[in-house]
Amino acid sequence: MKPGQGVLRILFVAAEASPWVKSGGLGDVMGALPRELFQRGHEVATVLPLFAAVDRAEAGLELLATIHVRFQGIDFPTRIFAAAYPRSECRALFIENQYYFERTGLYDDPLTGKPWPDDDERWFFFQTALLELVRQTEMSPDLIVCCDWHTALIPALLRIRHQENVALRNTRSVLSLHNLGYQGKLPAESLTKLGLPRELLFPLSPFEFYGQLNCLKAGICFADEVVTVSPTYALEICTPERGDGLDGVLRQHGERVHGILNGIDTDTWNPATDPFLEEPYTSGSLARKAANRPRLLREFGLDPGFGGPVLAMVTRLTGQKGMNILAGCLDRLLQRDLRLVILGTGEPQFEKFLADVAQVHPDRLGVRLEYSEPLSHLAYAGSDFFLMPSRYEPCGLSQMYAMRYGSLPVVHATGGLKDTVVPFLEDADRATGFAFTEYNAEALLEAVDTALSAWRNPRAMRRLQKNAMKVDFSWAHSAQLYEELFHKVREHSRWGE
Ligand code: ADP
């Protein structure tokens, strides 16, 4: 077989994958990329925890195997279930552990709003079980793609614990970084729960970060290659401003750090066929998009007859998503002749703030503090503009959905937002949205004002919407880049085997 060709055996390992369990972009990517690579002829599966949120009947789960996982001195007989991706034969495998995963709340305890206190054990169990699954069922994948800190110790475990293992000896690893803001910083003692000696945590070791265990750092140091979700973010994380303390390590491994832009699932996110819309439409029938606006406004408690510009946000309510600068200008923003709808959940102080402002401006601001897939689709379809003032943004999918639905994004020019939106003030003919560079409330407001002036010119607005809707954000191109990277990983291990 020629290098760079042939069928790859790929195992993706992640905390979430749409449609079974999703809290953000990672879920979307895991719902689409594995399927796309499978469609391209590779042997692909995705491994997930069997969270309580997974609807077992809807997913059509089937028992695949029962494996034995020795973890913290206890033998856990562990059931593995399988389900098929929608419209595909690509499979997702679910690792069951009622104690660790059957809780409401994926990452945080809903009662405290904080990460589960036994987060180390939960994710160590998952990673241990994953490697046992591969070993006991003799899957022998060419590579394991580990997503974010929850799975970032797998590359280290492969090197340290499974080198002699026939089933895993030739398995390479890729660390996929979806958000450097979450690193899995855990108490030093945690390492022993994984059955690894505490001595591995010597100062400046791959595991150590200011005296703590840092899962992501270990992943970066041990993985064969590191990939993140946009070219700009790949550069940004190597700088002190955006590296969140890991920029030095990332620079050290610089030539192994890649940026591949996420795509979107263009079947699920298609305004022409979307079942959640009041009225489907295409870039050729934009007038029909307008039928979605009254329904959106009504769903958010606003006057459905409003004829001016409608702005939307669908977001986690966190500092990363620009909530601070939005808070800094929300009152002034709402003095413009516009309506704003916000669909989101997140940090309690932002939820309270938005609920309070909505009480002051009930006719202008509609807020729904919930997670709703149907409402999110309607928000992209029923709005004219989509606000995404993220402080940093690894890739961002929402702005791509917005563009596909003809809702023009107003974004902070950072990370993947910079890679996907052509700003109006840079190139009025090719523009697909609006952007601001300085990260502050004034700049955000100015960008909104530019958007509103475009709105007053229906012809310009149409052109921008058509531009945005025509951009090809499908996975085809990115999947090919992943394929090339994965072939390279299989052909050349950095460990020299
Ligand atoms: P991130 O992964 O950082 O949250 P992305 O833009 O990459 O940001 O992905 C966000 C995804 O989560 C999009 O699919 C968006 O529609 C969805 N989403 C975020 N908040 C909500 C919500 N409250 N209800 C429904 N979908 C949401």
mmCIF file of C-alpha atoms in Angstrom, residues 13 47-50 67-80 94-101 103 118-133 149-151 153-154 157 161 190 193-195:
data_model
loop_
_atom_site.group_PDB
_atom_site.id
_atom_site.type_symbol
_atom_site.label_atom_id
_atom_site.label_comp_id
_atom_site.label_asym_id
_atom_site.label_seq_id
_atom_site.Cartn_x
_atom_site.Cartn_y
_atom_site.Cartn_z
ATOM 1 C CA VAL A 13 -13.134 9.155 21.981
ATOM 2 C CA VAL A 47 -16.678 5.916 21.953
ATOM 3 C CA LEU A 48 -18.721 7.819 24.543
ATOM 4 C CA PRO A 49 -19.803 7.441 28.147
ATOM 5 C CA LEU A 50 -23.358 6.170 28.504
ATOM 6 C CA ILE A 67 -15.687 -6.248 29.362
ATOM 7 C CA HIS A 68 -13.831 -6.261 32.660
ATOM 8 C CA VAL A 69 -12.317 -3.039 33.822
ATOM 9 C CA ARG A 70 -10.012 -3.064 36.804
ATOM 10 C CA PHE A 71 -10.090 0.391 38.291
ATOM 11 C CA GLN A 72 -8.891 1.465 41.725
ATOM 12 C CA GLY A 73 -8.606 -2.135 42.825
ATOM 13 C CA ILE A 74 -12.181 -2.978 41.857
ATOM 14 C CA ASP A 75 -13.330 -5.188 38.999
ATOM 15 C CA PHE A 76 -16.093 -3.439 37.095
ATOM 16 C CA PRO A 77 -17.991 -5.718 34.713
ATOM 17 C CA THR A 78 -18.735 -3.077 32.109
ATOM 18 C CA ARG A 79 -21.348 -3.290 29.393
ATOM 19 C CA ILE A 80 -20.654 -1.776 26.007
ATOM 20 C CA PHE A 94 -21.202 3.589 24.776
ATOM 21 C CA ILE A 95 -19.371 2.611 27.939
ATOM 22 C CA GLU A 96 -21.789 2.005 30.787
ATOM 23 C CA ASN A 97 -21.093 2.805 34.405
ATOM 24 C CA GLN A 98 -24.181 3.689 36.367
ATOM 25 C CA TYR A 99 -22.283 5.162 39.272
ATOM 26 C CA TYR A 100 -20.127 7.550 37.254
ATOM 27 C CA PHE A 101 -22.300 8.455 34.280
ATOM 28 C CA ARG A 103 -26.300 11.550 36.640
ATOM 29 C CA ASP A 118 -15.138 13.061 41.570
ATOM 30 C CA ASP A 119 -14.402 14.332 38.058
ATOM 31 C CA ASP A 120 -10.955 12.747 38.123
ATOM 32 C CA GLU A 121 -12.348 9.287 38.871
ATOM 33 C CA ARG A 122 -15.140 9.542 36.325
ATOM 34 C CA TRP A 123 -12.858 10.399 33.433
ATOM 35 C CA PHE A 124 -10.047 8.127 34.548
ATOM 36 C CA PHE A 125 -12.528 5.287 34.613
ATOM 37 C CA PHE A 126 -13.723 6.181 31.128
ATOM 38 C CA GLN A 127 -10.210 6.256 29.694
ATOM 39 C CA THR A 128 -9.183 3.035 31.435
ATOM 40 C CA ALA A 129 -12.341 1.342 30.161
ATOM 41 C CA LEU A 130 -11.726 2.596 26.630
ATOM 42 C CA LEU A 131 -8.283 1.038 26.504
ATOM 43 C CA GLU A 132 -9.639 -2.202 27.980
ATOM 44 C CA LEU A 133 -12.358 -2.190 25.346
ATOM 45 C CA TRP A 149 -9.060 16.895 28.604
ATOM 46 C CA HIS A 150 -11.561 14.163 29.447
ATOM 47 C CA THR A 151 -9.679 11.791 27.184
ATOM 48 C CA LEU A 153 -4.471 10.932 29.325
ATOM 49 C CA ILE A 154 -4.989 8.160 26.766
ATOM 50 C CA LEU A 157 -1.445 5.523 29.027
ATOM 51 C CA ARG A 161 1.068 1.128 30.257
ATOM 52 C CA SER A 190 -5.398 12.188 41.452
ATOM 53 C CA LYS A 193 -6.284 6.963 41.207
ATOM 54 C CA LEU A 194 -5.341 6.120 37.669
ATOM 55 C CA GLY A 195 -2.837 3.639 39.005
#
